[in-house]
PDB file of C-alpha atoms in Angstrom:
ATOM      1  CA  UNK A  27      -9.666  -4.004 -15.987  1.00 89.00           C
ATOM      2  CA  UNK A  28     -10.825  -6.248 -13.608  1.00 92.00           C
ATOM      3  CA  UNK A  29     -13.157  -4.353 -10.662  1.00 96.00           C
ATOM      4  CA  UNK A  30     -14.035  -5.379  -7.632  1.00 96.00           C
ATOM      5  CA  UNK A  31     -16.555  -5.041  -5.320  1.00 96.00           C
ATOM      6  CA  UNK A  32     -16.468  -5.785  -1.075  1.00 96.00           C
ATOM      7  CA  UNK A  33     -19.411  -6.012   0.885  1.00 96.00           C
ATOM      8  CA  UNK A  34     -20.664  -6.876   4.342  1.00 97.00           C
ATOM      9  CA  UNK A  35     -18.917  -4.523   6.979  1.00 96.00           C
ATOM     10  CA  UNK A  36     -20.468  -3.122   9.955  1.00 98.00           C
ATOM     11  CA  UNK A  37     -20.543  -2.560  12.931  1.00 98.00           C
ATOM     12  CA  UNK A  38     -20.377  -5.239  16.020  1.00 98.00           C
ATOM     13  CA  UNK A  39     -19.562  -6.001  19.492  1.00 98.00           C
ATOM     14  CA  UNK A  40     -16.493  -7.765  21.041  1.00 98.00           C
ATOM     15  CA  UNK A  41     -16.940 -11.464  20.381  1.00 98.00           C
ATOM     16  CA  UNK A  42     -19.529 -11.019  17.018  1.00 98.00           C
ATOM     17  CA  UNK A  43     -18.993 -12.267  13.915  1.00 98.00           C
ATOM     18  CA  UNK A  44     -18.925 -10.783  10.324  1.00 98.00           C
ATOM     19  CA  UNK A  45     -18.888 -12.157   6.804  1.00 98.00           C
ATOM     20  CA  UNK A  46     -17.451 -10.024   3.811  1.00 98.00           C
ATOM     21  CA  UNK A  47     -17.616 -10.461   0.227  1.00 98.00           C
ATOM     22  CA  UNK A  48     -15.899  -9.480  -2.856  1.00 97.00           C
ATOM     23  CA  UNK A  49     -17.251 -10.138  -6.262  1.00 96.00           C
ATOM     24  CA  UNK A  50     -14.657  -9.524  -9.219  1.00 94.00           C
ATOM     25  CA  UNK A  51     -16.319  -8.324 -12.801  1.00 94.00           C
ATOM     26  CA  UNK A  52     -14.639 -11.282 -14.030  1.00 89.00           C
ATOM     27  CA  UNK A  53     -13.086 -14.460 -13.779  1.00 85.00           C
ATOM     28  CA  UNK A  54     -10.074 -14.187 -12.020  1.00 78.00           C
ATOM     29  CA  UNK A  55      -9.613 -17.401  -9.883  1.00 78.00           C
ATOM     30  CA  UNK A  56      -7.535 -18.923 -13.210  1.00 82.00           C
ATOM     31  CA  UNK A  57      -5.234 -16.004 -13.159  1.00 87.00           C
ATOM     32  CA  UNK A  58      -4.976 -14.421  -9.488  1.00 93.00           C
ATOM     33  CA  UNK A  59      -4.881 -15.123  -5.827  1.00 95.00           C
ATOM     34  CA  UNK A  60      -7.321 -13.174  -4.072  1.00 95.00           C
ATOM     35  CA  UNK A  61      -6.655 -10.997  -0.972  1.00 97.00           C
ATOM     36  CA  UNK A  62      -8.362  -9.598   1.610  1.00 98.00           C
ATOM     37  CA  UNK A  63      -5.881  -6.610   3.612  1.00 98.00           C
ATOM     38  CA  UNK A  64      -7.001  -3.826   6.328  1.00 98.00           C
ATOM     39  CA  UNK A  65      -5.897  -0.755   7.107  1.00 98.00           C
ATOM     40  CA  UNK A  66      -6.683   0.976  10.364  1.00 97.00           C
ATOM     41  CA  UNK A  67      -5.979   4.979  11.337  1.00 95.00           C
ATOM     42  CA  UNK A  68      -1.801   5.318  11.523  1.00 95.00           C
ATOM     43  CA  UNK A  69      -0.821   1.818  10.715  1.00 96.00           C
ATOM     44  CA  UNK A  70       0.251   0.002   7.626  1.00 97.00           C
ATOM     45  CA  UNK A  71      -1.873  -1.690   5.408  1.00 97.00           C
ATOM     46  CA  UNK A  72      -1.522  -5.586   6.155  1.00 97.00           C
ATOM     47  CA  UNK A  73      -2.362  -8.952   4.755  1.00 97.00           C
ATOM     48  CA  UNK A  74      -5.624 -10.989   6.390  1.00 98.00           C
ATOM     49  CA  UNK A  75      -5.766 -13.434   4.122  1.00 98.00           C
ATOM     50  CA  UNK A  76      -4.652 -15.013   1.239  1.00 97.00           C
ATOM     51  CA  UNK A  77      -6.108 -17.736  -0.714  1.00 96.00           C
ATOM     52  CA  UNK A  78      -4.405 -19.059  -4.464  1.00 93.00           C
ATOM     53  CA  UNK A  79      -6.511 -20.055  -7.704  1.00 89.00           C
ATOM     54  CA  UNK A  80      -6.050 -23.366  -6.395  1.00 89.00           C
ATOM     55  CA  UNK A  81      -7.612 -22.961  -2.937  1.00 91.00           C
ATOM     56  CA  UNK A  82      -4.012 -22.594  -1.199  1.00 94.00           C
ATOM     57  CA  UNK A  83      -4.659 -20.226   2.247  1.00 97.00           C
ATOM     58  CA  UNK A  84      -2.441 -17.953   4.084  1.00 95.00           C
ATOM     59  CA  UNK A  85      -3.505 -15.739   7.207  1.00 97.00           C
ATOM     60  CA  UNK A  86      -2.016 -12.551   9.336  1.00 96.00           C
ATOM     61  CA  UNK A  87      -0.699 -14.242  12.669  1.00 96.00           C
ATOM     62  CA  UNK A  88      -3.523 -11.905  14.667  1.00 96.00           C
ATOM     63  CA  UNK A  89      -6.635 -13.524  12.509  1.00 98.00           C
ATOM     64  CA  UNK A  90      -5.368 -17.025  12.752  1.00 98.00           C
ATOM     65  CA  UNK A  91      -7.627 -19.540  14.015  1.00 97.00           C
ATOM     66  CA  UNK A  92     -11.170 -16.691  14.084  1.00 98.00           C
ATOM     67  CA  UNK A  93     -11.237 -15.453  10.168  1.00 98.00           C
ATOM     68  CA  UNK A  94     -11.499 -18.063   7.384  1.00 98.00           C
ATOM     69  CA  UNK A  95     -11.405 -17.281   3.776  1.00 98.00           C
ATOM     70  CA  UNK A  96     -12.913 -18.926   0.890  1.00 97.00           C
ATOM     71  CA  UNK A  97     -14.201 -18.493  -2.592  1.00 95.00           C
ATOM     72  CA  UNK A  98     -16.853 -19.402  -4.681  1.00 93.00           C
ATOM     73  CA  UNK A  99     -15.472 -19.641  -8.612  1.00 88.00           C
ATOM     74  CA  UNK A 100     -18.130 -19.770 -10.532  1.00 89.00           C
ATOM     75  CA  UNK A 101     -19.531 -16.915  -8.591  1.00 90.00           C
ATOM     76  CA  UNK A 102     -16.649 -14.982  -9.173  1.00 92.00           C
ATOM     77  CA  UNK A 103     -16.827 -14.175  -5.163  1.00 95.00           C
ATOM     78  CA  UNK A 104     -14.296 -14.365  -2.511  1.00 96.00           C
ATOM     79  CA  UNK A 105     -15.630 -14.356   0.953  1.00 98.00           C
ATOM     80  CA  UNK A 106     -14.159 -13.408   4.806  1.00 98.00           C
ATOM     81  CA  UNK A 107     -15.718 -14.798   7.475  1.00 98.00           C
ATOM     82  CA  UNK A 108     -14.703 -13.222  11.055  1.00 98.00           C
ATOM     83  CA  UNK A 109     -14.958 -15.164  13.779  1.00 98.00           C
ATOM     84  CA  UNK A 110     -14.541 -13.961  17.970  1.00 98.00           C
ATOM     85  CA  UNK A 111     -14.467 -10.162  16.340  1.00 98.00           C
ATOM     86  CA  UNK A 112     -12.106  -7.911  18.853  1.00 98.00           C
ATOM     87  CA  UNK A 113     -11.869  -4.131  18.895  1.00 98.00           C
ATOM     88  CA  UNK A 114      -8.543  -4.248  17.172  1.00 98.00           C
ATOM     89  CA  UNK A 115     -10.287  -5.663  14.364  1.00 98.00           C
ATOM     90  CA  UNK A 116     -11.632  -2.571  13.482  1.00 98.00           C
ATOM     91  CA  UNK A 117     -10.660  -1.402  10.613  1.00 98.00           C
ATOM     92  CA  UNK A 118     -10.983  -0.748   6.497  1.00 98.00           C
ATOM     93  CA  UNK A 119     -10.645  -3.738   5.079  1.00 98.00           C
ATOM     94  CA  UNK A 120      -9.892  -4.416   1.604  1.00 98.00           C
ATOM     95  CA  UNK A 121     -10.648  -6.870  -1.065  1.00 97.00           C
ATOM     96  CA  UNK A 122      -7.401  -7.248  -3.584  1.00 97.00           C
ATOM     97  CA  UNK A 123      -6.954  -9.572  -6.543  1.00 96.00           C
ATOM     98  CA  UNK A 124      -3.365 -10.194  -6.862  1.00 95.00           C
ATOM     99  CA  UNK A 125      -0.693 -11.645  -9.741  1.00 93.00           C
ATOM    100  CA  UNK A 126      -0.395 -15.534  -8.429  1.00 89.00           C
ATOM    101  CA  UNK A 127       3.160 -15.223  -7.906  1.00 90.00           C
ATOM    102  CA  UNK A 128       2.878 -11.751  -5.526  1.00 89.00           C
ATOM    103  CA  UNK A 129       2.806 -12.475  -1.904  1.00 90.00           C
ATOM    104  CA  UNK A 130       2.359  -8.660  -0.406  1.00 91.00           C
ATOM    105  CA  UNK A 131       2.110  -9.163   3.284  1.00 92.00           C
ATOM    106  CA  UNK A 132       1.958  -5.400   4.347  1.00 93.00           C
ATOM    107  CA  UNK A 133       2.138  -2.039   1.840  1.00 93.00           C
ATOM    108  CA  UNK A 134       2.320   1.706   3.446  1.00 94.00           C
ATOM    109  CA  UNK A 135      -1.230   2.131   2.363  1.00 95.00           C
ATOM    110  CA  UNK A 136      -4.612   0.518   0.821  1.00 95.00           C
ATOM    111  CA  UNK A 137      -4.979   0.285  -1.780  1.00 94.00           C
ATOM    112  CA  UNK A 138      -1.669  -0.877  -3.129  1.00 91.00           C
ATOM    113  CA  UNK A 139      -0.435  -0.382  -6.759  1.00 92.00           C
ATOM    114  CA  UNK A 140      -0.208  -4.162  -7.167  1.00 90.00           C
ATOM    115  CA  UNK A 141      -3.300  -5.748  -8.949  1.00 94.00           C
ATOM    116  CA  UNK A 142      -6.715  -4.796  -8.344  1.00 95.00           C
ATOM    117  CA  UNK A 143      -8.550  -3.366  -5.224  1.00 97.00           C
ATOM    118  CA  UNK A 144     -11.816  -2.867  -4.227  1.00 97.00           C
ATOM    119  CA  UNK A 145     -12.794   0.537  -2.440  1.00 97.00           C
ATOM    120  CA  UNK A 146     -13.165  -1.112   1.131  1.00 97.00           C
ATOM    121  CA  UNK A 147     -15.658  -1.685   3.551  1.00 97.00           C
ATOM    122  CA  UNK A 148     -15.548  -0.432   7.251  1.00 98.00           C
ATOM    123  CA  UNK A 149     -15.162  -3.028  10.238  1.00 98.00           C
ATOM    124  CA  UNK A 150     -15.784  -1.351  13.550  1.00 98.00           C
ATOM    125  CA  UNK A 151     -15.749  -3.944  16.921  1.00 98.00           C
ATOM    126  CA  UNK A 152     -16.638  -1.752  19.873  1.00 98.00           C
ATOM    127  CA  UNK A 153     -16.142  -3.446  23.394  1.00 95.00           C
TER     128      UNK A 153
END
C-alpha cells in the first residue's frame, strides 16, 4: 500500500507564500497522477491541483495563476507551492495519489476512498 506523507503547512499572513510536500513510500509517478485537495470547516473537499505521470497540470479556478505544482520522480515527492496566500486559503490540505485515468475534482470529504491519501497538513492565512 502505497503511503504518503505531506509536509510544510503553517501558518501565514495575507499575501505569504507556502511550499508543501508529499513524499510517497514508493514509486508512483509510472502508475498515478498525484493530487493535492483541501478541505476547509463545512465545505466539500476540492481539487488544487493535479499533475499526470507525465507532467500534465490541472488547477481549481481559485488557485490559478498563485499555486504551482510539480514533482520530483526520483524523489518520489510531489510539491505545492502557494503563491499571494489569501485567508480563504486556509484550510487542510491534502496530498492524494490517484489511478491515472481518475479526475476527482471535489468529494464530500478528505480523504476520499479513491487511491491513496496522506493525513493532511493545516494551511491557516490570517489577514
Amino acid at each position: 500500500e502505497v503511503q504518503l506523507m505531506e509536509s510544510g503547512g503553517g501558518a501565514v499572513q495575507d499575501g505569504g507564500s507556502l511550499r508543501l510536500s508529499c513524499t510517497a513510500s514508493e514509486t508512483t509517478f509510472d502508475r498515478f497522477s498525484m493530487n493535492w485537495y483541501r478541505q476547509a470547516p463545512g465545505t466539500r473537499c476540492e481539487l488544487v491541483a493535479r499533475i499526470s505521470g507525465g507532467g500534465d497540470v490541472d488547477y481549481g479556478e481559485s488557485v490559478k495563476g498563485r499555486f504551482t505544482i510539480s514533482q520530483d520522480s526520483a524523489k518520489n515527492t510531489a510539491f505545492l507551492q502557494m503563491n499571494n496566500l489569501k485567508p480563504e486559503d486556509t484550510a487542510v490540505y491534502y496530498c492524494a495519489a490517484l489511478d491515472a485515468r481518475v479526475r476527482l475534482l471535489s468529494t464530500p470529504s478528505c480523504p476520499d476512498d479513491n487511491g491513496y491519501w496522506g493525513r493532511g497538513t493545516q494551511v491557516t492565512v490570517s489577514s
